Short mmCIF file of C-alpha atoms in Angstrom, two decimals:
data_model
loop_
_atom_site.label_atom_id
_atom_site.label_comp_id
_atom_site.label_asym_id
_atom_site.label_seq_id
_atom_site.Cartn_x
_atom_site.Cartn_y
_atom_site.Cartn_z
CA MET A 7 -149.55 -155.70 -78.23
CA SER A 8 -149.40 -156.39 -74.50
CA THR A 9 -146.14 -156.00 -72.67
CA LEU A 10 -145.70 -157.33 -69.08
CA ARG A 11 -142.47 -155.77 -67.93
CA PHE A 12 -139.83 -153.75 -69.61
CA LYS A 13 -136.88 -151.43 -69.08
CA LYS A 14 -134.81 -149.64 -71.64
CA LYS A 15 -132.18 -147.12 -70.68
CA GLY A 16 -128.52 -146.42 -71.29
CA TYR A 17 -128.15 -148.05 -74.73
CA ASP A 18 -128.10 -146.66 -78.27
CA ILE A 19 -131.22 -148.46 -79.53
CA LEU A 20 -130.20 -147.92 -83.18
CA LYS A 21 -127.13 -150.12 -82.62
CA MET A 22 -128.83 -152.71 -80.47
CA LYS A 23 -129.69 -156.14 -81.88
CA LYS A 24 -133.17 -157.36 -81.05
CA ALA A 25 -133.96 -160.98 -80.21
CA LEU A 26 -137.27 -162.76 -79.63
CA VAL A 27 -137.22 -165.90 -77.47
CA THR A 28 -140.09 -168.33 -77.08
CA GLY A 29 -139.93 -170.44 -73.93
CA ILE A 30 -138.02 -167.66 -72.20
CA THR A 31 -139.32 -168.62 -68.78
CA GLY A 32 -137.80 -172.16 -69.06
CA GLN A 33 -134.34 -173.35 -68.17
CA ASP A 34 -132.78 -172.66 -71.54
CA GLY A 35 -134.74 -169.46 -72.15
CA SER A 36 -133.53 -167.88 -68.90
CA TYR A 37 -129.85 -168.74 -69.60
CA LEU A 38 -130.22 -167.50 -73.15
CA ALA A 39 -131.80 -164.23 -72.00
CA GLU A 40 -128.87 -163.72 -69.64
CA LEU A 41 -126.39 -164.29 -72.42
CA LEU A 42 -128.12 -162.02 -74.89
CA LEU A 43 -128.45 -159.22 -72.38
CA GLU A 44 -124.74 -159.48 -71.57
CA LYS A 45 -124.01 -159.09 -75.27
CA GLY A 46 -126.10 -155.87 -75.41
CA TYR A 47 -129.26 -157.23 -77.03
CA GLU A 48 -132.75 -155.98 -76.56
CA VAL A 49 -134.47 -159.18 -75.50
CA HIS A 50 -138.18 -159.97 -75.96
CA GLY A 51 -139.82 -163.07 -74.62
CA ILE A 52 -143.18 -164.73 -75.11
CA VAL A 53 -145.04 -165.92 -72.02
CA ARG A 54 -148.44 -167.59 -71.74
CA ARG A 55 -151.19 -165.77 -69.85
CA ALA A 56 -151.81 -167.47 -66.47
CA SER A 57 -153.34 -166.61 -63.12
CA THR A 58 -149.90 -166.43 -61.59
CA PHE A 59 -146.48 -165.28 -62.94
CA ASN A 60 -144.15 -167.98 -64.04
CA THR A 61 -141.06 -165.84 -64.33
CA ASP A 62 -139.01 -167.13 -61.38
CA ARG A 63 -136.01 -167.98 -63.55
CA LEU A 64 -135.89 -164.40 -64.83
CA ASP A 65 -136.67 -162.47 -61.65
CA HIS A 66 -132.97 -161.91 -60.88
CA LEU A 67 -132.63 -159.95 -64.10
CA TYR A 68 -134.73 -157.06 -62.83
CA LYS A 69 -135.96 -155.56 -59.61
CA ASP A 70 -138.17 -152.49 -59.93
CA PRO A 71 -139.52 -152.21 -63.47
CA LEU A 72 -139.51 -148.43 -63.25
CA VAL A 73 -135.93 -148.21 -62.04
CA ASP A 74 -133.84 -151.20 -63.05
CA ASP A 75 -132.35 -151.34 -66.47
CA THR A 76 -132.18 -154.67 -68.33
CA ASN A 77 -133.64 -154.22 -71.85
CA LEU A 78 -135.87 -157.20 -71.21
CA TYR A 79 -139.47 -157.28 -72.42
CA LEU A 80 -142.04 -160.02 -71.87
CA HIS A 81 -145.14 -160.27 -74.06
CA TYR A 82 -148.25 -162.37 -73.69
CA GLY A 83 -148.50 -164.94 -76.48
CA ASP A 84 -148.72 -168.64 -77.28
CA LEU A 85 -147.25 -170.95 -79.87
CA ALA A 86 -150.83 -172.08 -80.52
CA ASP A 87 -151.86 -168.53 -81.54
CA ALA A 88 -150.72 -167.80 -85.13
CA VAL A 89 -152.34 -164.40 -85.37
CA GLN A 90 -150.60 -163.09 -82.23
CA LEU A 91 -147.27 -164.41 -83.50
CA VAL A 92 -147.69 -162.52 -86.78
CA LYS A 93 -148.58 -159.32 -84.99
CA LEU A 94 -145.70 -159.64 -82.58
CA LEU A 95 -143.11 -160.23 -85.28
CA TYR A 96 -144.49 -157.41 -87.42
CA ASN A 97 -144.28 -154.96 -84.58
CA LEU A 98 -140.96 -156.08 -83.10
CA GLN A 99 -139.02 -156.67 -86.36
CA PRO A 100 -136.47 -158.87 -84.50
CA ASP A 101 -133.05 -159.69 -85.86
CA GLU A 102 -132.93 -163.11 -84.28
CA ILE A 103 -135.66 -165.59 -83.19
CA TYR A 104 -134.97 -168.44 -80.83
CA ASN A 105 -137.78 -171.01 -80.74
CA LEU A 106 -137.30 -172.81 -77.41
CA GLY A 107 -140.93 -173.10 -76.45
CA ALA A 108 -142.44 -176.59 -76.28
CA GLN A 109 -144.27 -179.17 -74.18
CA SER A 110 -140.90 -180.69 -73.42
CA HIS A 111 -141.56 -183.50 -70.97
CA VAL A 112 -141.15 -186.78 -72.85
CA ARG A 113 -143.19 -188.99 -70.50
CA VAL A 114 -146.00 -186.43 -70.31
CA SER A 115 -146.15 -186.34 -74.11
CA PHE A 116 -147.62 -189.87 -74.09
CA ASP A 117 -150.50 -188.51 -71.95
CA ILE A 118 -151.13 -185.39 -73.99
CA PRO A 119 -149.89 -186.25 -77.55
CA GLU A 120 -152.24 -183.89 -79.37
CA TYR A 121 -151.23 -180.85 -77.29
CA THR A 122 -147.60 -181.80 -77.54
CA GLY A 123 -147.87 -182.06 -81.36
CA ASP A 124 -149.71 -178.72 -81.52
CA VAL A 125 -147.27 -176.69 -79.48
CA THR A 126 -143.97 -178.47 -80.12
CA GLY A 127 -144.53 -179.31 -83.77
CA LEU A 128 -147.09 -176.93 -85.28
CA GLY A 129 -145.77 -174.16 -83.12
CA ALA A 130 -142.74 -174.09 -85.33
CA VAL A 131 -144.88 -173.86 -88.41
CA ARG A 132 -146.70 -170.85 -86.95
CA ILE A 133 -143.43 -168.97 -86.23
CA LEU A 134 -141.88 -169.77 -89.59
CA GLU A 135 -145.07 -168.67 -91.36
CA ALA A 136 -145.24 -165.59 -89.18
CA ILE A 137 -141.69 -164.72 -90.40
CA ARG A 138 -142.95 -164.84 -93.97
CA GLU A 139 -146.15 -162.92 -93.29
CA ALA A 140 -144.21 -160.23 -91.42
CA GLY A 141 -141.79 -159.89 -94.38
CA LEU A 142 -138.78 -160.85 -92.31
CA VAL A 143 -137.33 -163.68 -94.40
CA GLU A 144 -134.36 -161.65 -95.62
CA LYS A 145 -133.74 -159.97 -92.29
CA VAL A 146 -134.25 -162.45 -89.47
CA ARG A 147 -132.15 -165.37 -88.33
CA TYR A 148 -134.07 -168.27 -86.84
CA TYR A 149 -133.00 -170.97 -84.32
CA GLN A 150 -134.98 -174.15 -83.88
CA ALA A 151 -134.50 -176.15 -80.65
CA SER A 152 -134.23 -179.72 -81.93
CA SER A 153 -133.65 -182.62 -79.59
CA SER A 154 -131.54 -185.74 -79.24
CA GLU A 155 -134.85 -187.58 -78.54
CA MET A 156 -135.33 -187.50 -82.30
CA TYR A 157 -132.70 -190.27 -82.60
CA GLY A 158 -134.81 -192.52 -80.37
CA LYS A 159 -134.01 -196.07 -81.35
CA VAL A 160 -130.48 -195.14 -82.33
CA GLN A 161 -129.14 -196.27 -85.65
CA GLU A 162 -125.47 -195.47 -84.92
CA VAL A 163 -123.28 -194.68 -81.96
CA PRO A 164 -122.39 -191.90 -81.35
CA GLN A 165 -125.06 -189.85 -83.09
CA VAL A 166 -124.16 -187.07 -85.48
CA GLU A 167 -126.06 -184.61 -87.72
CA THR A 168 -126.55 -187.24 -90.46
CA THR A 169 -127.69 -190.10 -88.19
CA PRO A 170 -131.13 -191.34 -89.30
CA LEU A 171 -133.97 -190.36 -86.92
CA TRP A 172 -136.22 -192.93 -85.23
CA PRO A 173 -138.41 -191.01 -82.66
CA ARG A 174 -139.90 -193.02 -79.79
CA SER A 175 -142.38 -190.60 -78.23
CA PRO A 176 -145.01 -188.01 -79.31
CA TYR A 177 -142.56 -185.33 -78.15
CA ALA A 178 -139.79 -186.73 -80.31
CA CYS A 179 -142.13 -187.06 -83.32
CA ALA A 180 -143.16 -183.44 -82.92
CA LYS A 181 -139.50 -182.35 -82.76
CA VAL A 182 -138.72 -184.32 -85.93
CA TYR A 183 -141.47 -182.48 -87.73
CA ALA A 184 -140.30 -179.09 -86.51
CA HIS A 185 -136.66 -180.00 -87.36
CA TRP A 186 -137.36 -181.00 -90.94
CA LEU A 187 -139.72 -178.04 -91.42
CA THR A 188 -136.89 -175.74 -90.44
CA ILE A 189 -134.68 -177.37 -93.08
CA ASN A 190 -137.54 -177.05 -95.62
CA TYR A 191 -137.97 -173.34 -94.98
CA ARG A 192 -134.20 -172.85 -95.25
CA GLU A 193 -134.12 -174.59 -98.60
CA SER A 194 -137.44 -173.25 -99.97
CA TYR A 195 -137.25 -169.60 -98.90
CA ASN A 196 -133.49 -169.06 -98.32
CA LEU A 197 -134.22 -168.32 -94.67
CA HIS A 198 -131.26 -168.20 -92.34
CA ALA A 199 -132.65 -171.04 -90.17
CA SER A 200 -130.48 -173.34 -88.06
CA SER A 201 -131.30 -176.26 -85.72
CA GLY A 202 -129.42 -177.22 -82.63
CA ILE A 203 -129.79 -180.96 -81.90
CA LEU A 204 -129.17 -180.60 -78.18
CA PHE A 205 -128.58 -183.65 -76.06
CA ASN A 206 -129.68 -183.71 -72.44
CA HIS A 207 -128.59 -180.53 -70.68
CA GLU A 208 -129.26 -179.84 -67.04
CA SER A 209 -128.78 -177.15 -64.41
CA PRO A 210 -130.14 -175.96 -61.08
CA ARG A 211 -132.95 -174.31 -63.16
CA ARG A 212 -134.11 -177.64 -64.64
CA GLY A 213 -137.78 -178.31 -63.87
CA GLU A 214 -138.33 -180.55 -60.85
CA THR A 215 -140.30 -183.13 -62.77
CA PHE A 216 -137.27 -183.97 -64.96
CA VAL A 217 -135.26 -186.92 -63.64
CA THR A 218 -131.98 -185.14 -62.91
CA ARG A 219 -133.50 -182.29 -60.94
CA LYS A 220 -135.97 -184.71 -59.31
CA ILE A 221 -132.95 -186.65 -58.03
CA THR A 222 -130.90 -183.68 -56.76
CA ARG A 223 -133.92 -182.04 -55.20
CA ALA A 224 -135.00 -185.20 -53.40
CA ALA A 225 -131.53 -186.18 -52.29
CA THR A 226 -130.91 -182.84 -50.53
CA ARG A 227 -134.30 -183.01 -48.86
CA ILE A 228 -133.59 -186.58 -47.75
CA LYS A 229 -130.25 -185.41 -46.27
CA LEU A 230 -132.04 -182.88 -44.06
CA GLY A 231 -134.91 -185.23 -43.11
CA LEU A 232 -137.47 -183.36 -45.13
CA GLN A 233 -138.22 -186.40 -47.37
CA LYS A 234 -137.96 -190.14 -46.79
CA LYS A 235 -138.08 -191.74 -50.26
CA LEU A 236 -137.49 -191.04 -53.97
CA ILE A 237 -139.49 -193.03 -56.49
CA LEU A 238 -138.15 -193.37 -60.04
CA GLY A 239 -138.63 -195.42 -63.23
CA ASN A 240 -136.00 -196.92 -65.52
CA LEU A 241 -132.51 -196.50 -64.02
CA ASP A 242 -130.66 -198.05 -66.96
CA SER A 243 -131.33 -195.42 -69.57
CA LYS A 244 -128.04 -193.88 -70.80
CA ARG A 245 -127.90 -190.17 -71.56
CA ASP A 246 -125.40 -187.58 -72.67
CA TRP A 247 -125.64 -184.87 -70.01
CA GLY A 248 -124.23 -181.38 -70.28
CA TYR A 249 -124.59 -178.01 -68.67
CA ALA A 250 -127.48 -175.91 -70.01
CA LYS A 251 -125.71 -172.56 -69.45
CA GLU A 252 -122.98 -173.65 -71.90
CA TYR A 253 -125.43 -175.05 -74.44
CA VAL A 254 -127.31 -171.74 -74.99
CA GLU A 255 -123.98 -170.25 -76.16
CA ALA A 256 -124.00 -172.73 -79.01
CA MET A 257 -127.49 -171.51 -79.98
CA TRP A 258 -126.23 -167.96 -80.24
CA LEU A 259 -123.13 -168.98 -82.16
CA MET A 260 -125.25 -170.73 -84.79
CA LEU A 261 -127.03 -167.49 -85.65
CA GLN A 262 -123.73 -165.62 -85.98
CA GLN A 263 -122.58 -167.79 -88.87
CA ASP A 264 -122.67 -166.63 -92.47
CA GLN A 265 -124.52 -169.79 -93.50
CA PRO A 266 -127.24 -171.63 -91.55
CA ASP A 267 -126.81 -175.26 -90.63
CA ASP A 268 -127.66 -178.00 -88.09
CA TYR A 269 -125.41 -178.94 -85.23
CA VAL A 270 -125.23 -181.69 -82.59
CA ILE A 271 -124.52 -180.13 -79.21
CA ALA A 272 -123.38 -182.77 -76.72
CA THR A 273 -120.44 -184.02 -74.59
CA ASN A 274 -119.75 -187.32 -76.41
CA GLU A 275 -119.98 -189.04 -72.98
CA THR A 276 -122.83 -191.13 -71.64
CA HIS A 277 -124.03 -192.06 -68.13
CA THR A 278 -127.00 -194.01 -66.80
CA VAL A 279 -129.67 -192.61 -64.52
CA ARG A 280 -128.23 -194.94 -61.91
CA GLU A 281 -124.83 -193.26 -62.21
CA PHE A 282 -126.51 -189.86 -61.74
CA LEU A 283 -128.13 -191.26 -58.60
CA GLU A 284 -124.83 -192.60 -57.28
CA GLU A 285 -122.98 -189.38 -57.87
CA THR A 286 -125.75 -187.25 -56.36
CA PHE A 287 -126.10 -189.26 -53.16
CA ALA A 288 -122.29 -189.59 -52.88
CA CYS A 289 -122.02 -185.83 -52.81
CA LEU A 290 -124.17 -185.99 -49.67
CA ASP A 291 -122.45 -189.04 -48.08
CA LEU A 292 -125.57 -191.15 -48.54
CA ASP A 293 -126.22 -194.59 -50.05
CA TRP A 294 -128.91 -194.12 -52.64
CA ASN A 295 -130.01 -197.79 -52.35
CA GLU A 296 -131.51 -197.00 -48.95
CA TYR A 297 -133.82 -194.29 -50.23
CA VAL A 298 -134.73 -194.99 -53.86
CA GLY A 299 -137.73 -197.04 -54.99
CA PHE A 300 -139.23 -198.02 -58.34
CA ASP A 301 -142.67 -197.45 -59.87
CA GLN A 302 -143.58 -198.62 -63.32
CA LYS A 303 -145.77 -195.55 -63.93
CA TYR A 304 -142.64 -193.49 -64.50
CA GLU A 305 -141.51 -195.71 -67.37
CA ARG A 306 -142.26 -194.71 -70.98
CA PRO A 307 -144.35 -196.98 -73.27
CA ALA A 308 -141.38 -196.85 -75.72
CA GLU A 309 -138.00 -196.27 -74.13
CA VAL A 310 -134.89 -194.58 -75.58
CA ASP A 311 -132.02 -196.69 -74.24
CA LEU A 312 -128.85 -194.87 -75.32
CA LEU A 313 -128.09 -191.35 -76.41
CA ILE A 314 -124.57 -190.02 -76.98
CA GLY A 315 -123.71 -187.25 -79.35
CA ASN A 316 -120.53 -186.26 -81.16
CA PRO A 317 -120.20 -182.44 -81.24
CA GLU A 318 -117.17 -182.43 -83.57
CA LYS A 319 -118.95 -180.31 -86.22
CA ALA A 320 -119.88 -177.68 -83.65
CA LYS A 321 -116.34 -177.63 -82.38
CA LYS A 322 -114.87 -177.15 -85.90
CA GLN A 323 -117.38 -174.66 -87.30
CA LEU A 324 -118.64 -172.82 -84.20
CA GLY A 325 -115.64 -173.10 -81.93
CA TRP A 326 -117.92 -174.57 -79.26
CA GLU A 327 -117.21 -177.41 -76.93
CA PRO A 328 -118.48 -178.44 -73.45
CA LYS A 329 -116.47 -177.40 -70.43
CA THR A 330 -118.36 -178.77 -67.44
CA THR A 331 -117.79 -182.43 -66.57
CA PHE A 332 -120.52 -184.83 -65.47
CA LYS A 333 -119.28 -184.80 -61.88
CA GLU A 334 -119.09 -181.00 -61.84
CA LEU A 335 -122.62 -180.73 -63.25
CA VAL A 336 -124.04 -183.01 -60.54
CA SER A 337 -122.11 -181.19 -57.85
CA LEU A 338 -123.32 -177.71 -58.80
CA MET A 339 -126.89 -178.99 -58.95
CA VAL A 340 -126.64 -180.56 -55.54
CA GLU A 341 -125.07 -177.41 -54.10
CA GLU A 342 -127.90 -175.21 -55.33
CA ASP A 343 -130.61 -177.60 -54.24
CA MET A 344 -129.07 -177.88 -50.82
CA LYS A 345 -129.57 -174.13 -50.47
CA LEU A 346 -133.25 -174.61 -51.32
CA ALA A 347 -133.54 -177.49 -48.84
CA LEU A 348 -131.90 -175.48 -46.05
CA ARG A 349 -134.35 -172.64 -46.68
CA GLU A 350 -137.23 -175.11 -46.60
CA GLN A 351 -135.92 -176.55 -43.34
CA ALA A 352 -135.64 -173.08 -41.78
CA LEU A 353 -139.21 -172.23 -42.75
CA ALA A 354 -140.46 -175.54 -41.33
CA GLU A 355 -138.63 -174.95 -38.04
CA ALA A 356 -140.01 -171.39 -37.84
CA ASP A 357 -143.53 -172.76 -38.17
CA LEU A 358 -142.94 -175.03 -35.21
CA ILE A 359 -141.81 -172.24 -32.88
#
């Protein structure tokens, strides 16, 4: 079993809970790792082998691997590799597993549907079967990252846990498969398996190809003269946007319950992409109409027009509810991206000297 980086000092290991996180290098994975470490967990994450490290979102959690103390381990692995998953689970014997790994870009899933289905859909099968093969069914608690995209062509407003699913992309179809499979393993093998149906959740750690971060990143660069235009697709799509750092707490809370279940995690408030644009550029005293263009290539073959979730069940059973408002979310993203833009400007000016 190959381990990239690890530190383990200062804790009584016998009393420490052990968690395994797929997708740990992503937005949600990094926030979840922080939360678990704060709660005294030993955290293990799976990362794909690449020619360069993709651990930027985790780098602040450690400095020198021989000195710093974080109880964070990263292991090479892949959701497409069932054998490695079985080995990893057998050796680690985790108490909790959070399956956040996926090909998660909806528009890209139309271009690579087979890969999306393999990693996002069948990846869940491989982990669930690895739990059985490693003999962990009675020990482990499993979290499946489901998605509001499963509702697609929505059948009721707002959406709740019992709303019928109508996926509108290869990504959403793969998520539906993984979601129902999680329920099936819960019912068939009495596995403590829960799904969080998370609506759109953003942060300064959101990937720059996702529309919200694409907007805040571009707007701050435009403000400083580093970029002239921002090209987008459909501006009328309505989404329920929350703060990712708060949403990972709901994931953890689900696995602390006596009984597993499925929960909608959302704000019960919807805004268009156009509103996100307006709020972002307003933070910078700019008129977005002067800088934003349209290109049909960014539109999806089948669009999801409206998503808005009611998190009442999560509030009642988990004690969870969103705290950050839409305006506050946009503001904190703009603030962090302005810091990046200022650093980029400073580097550009230094090159000119």
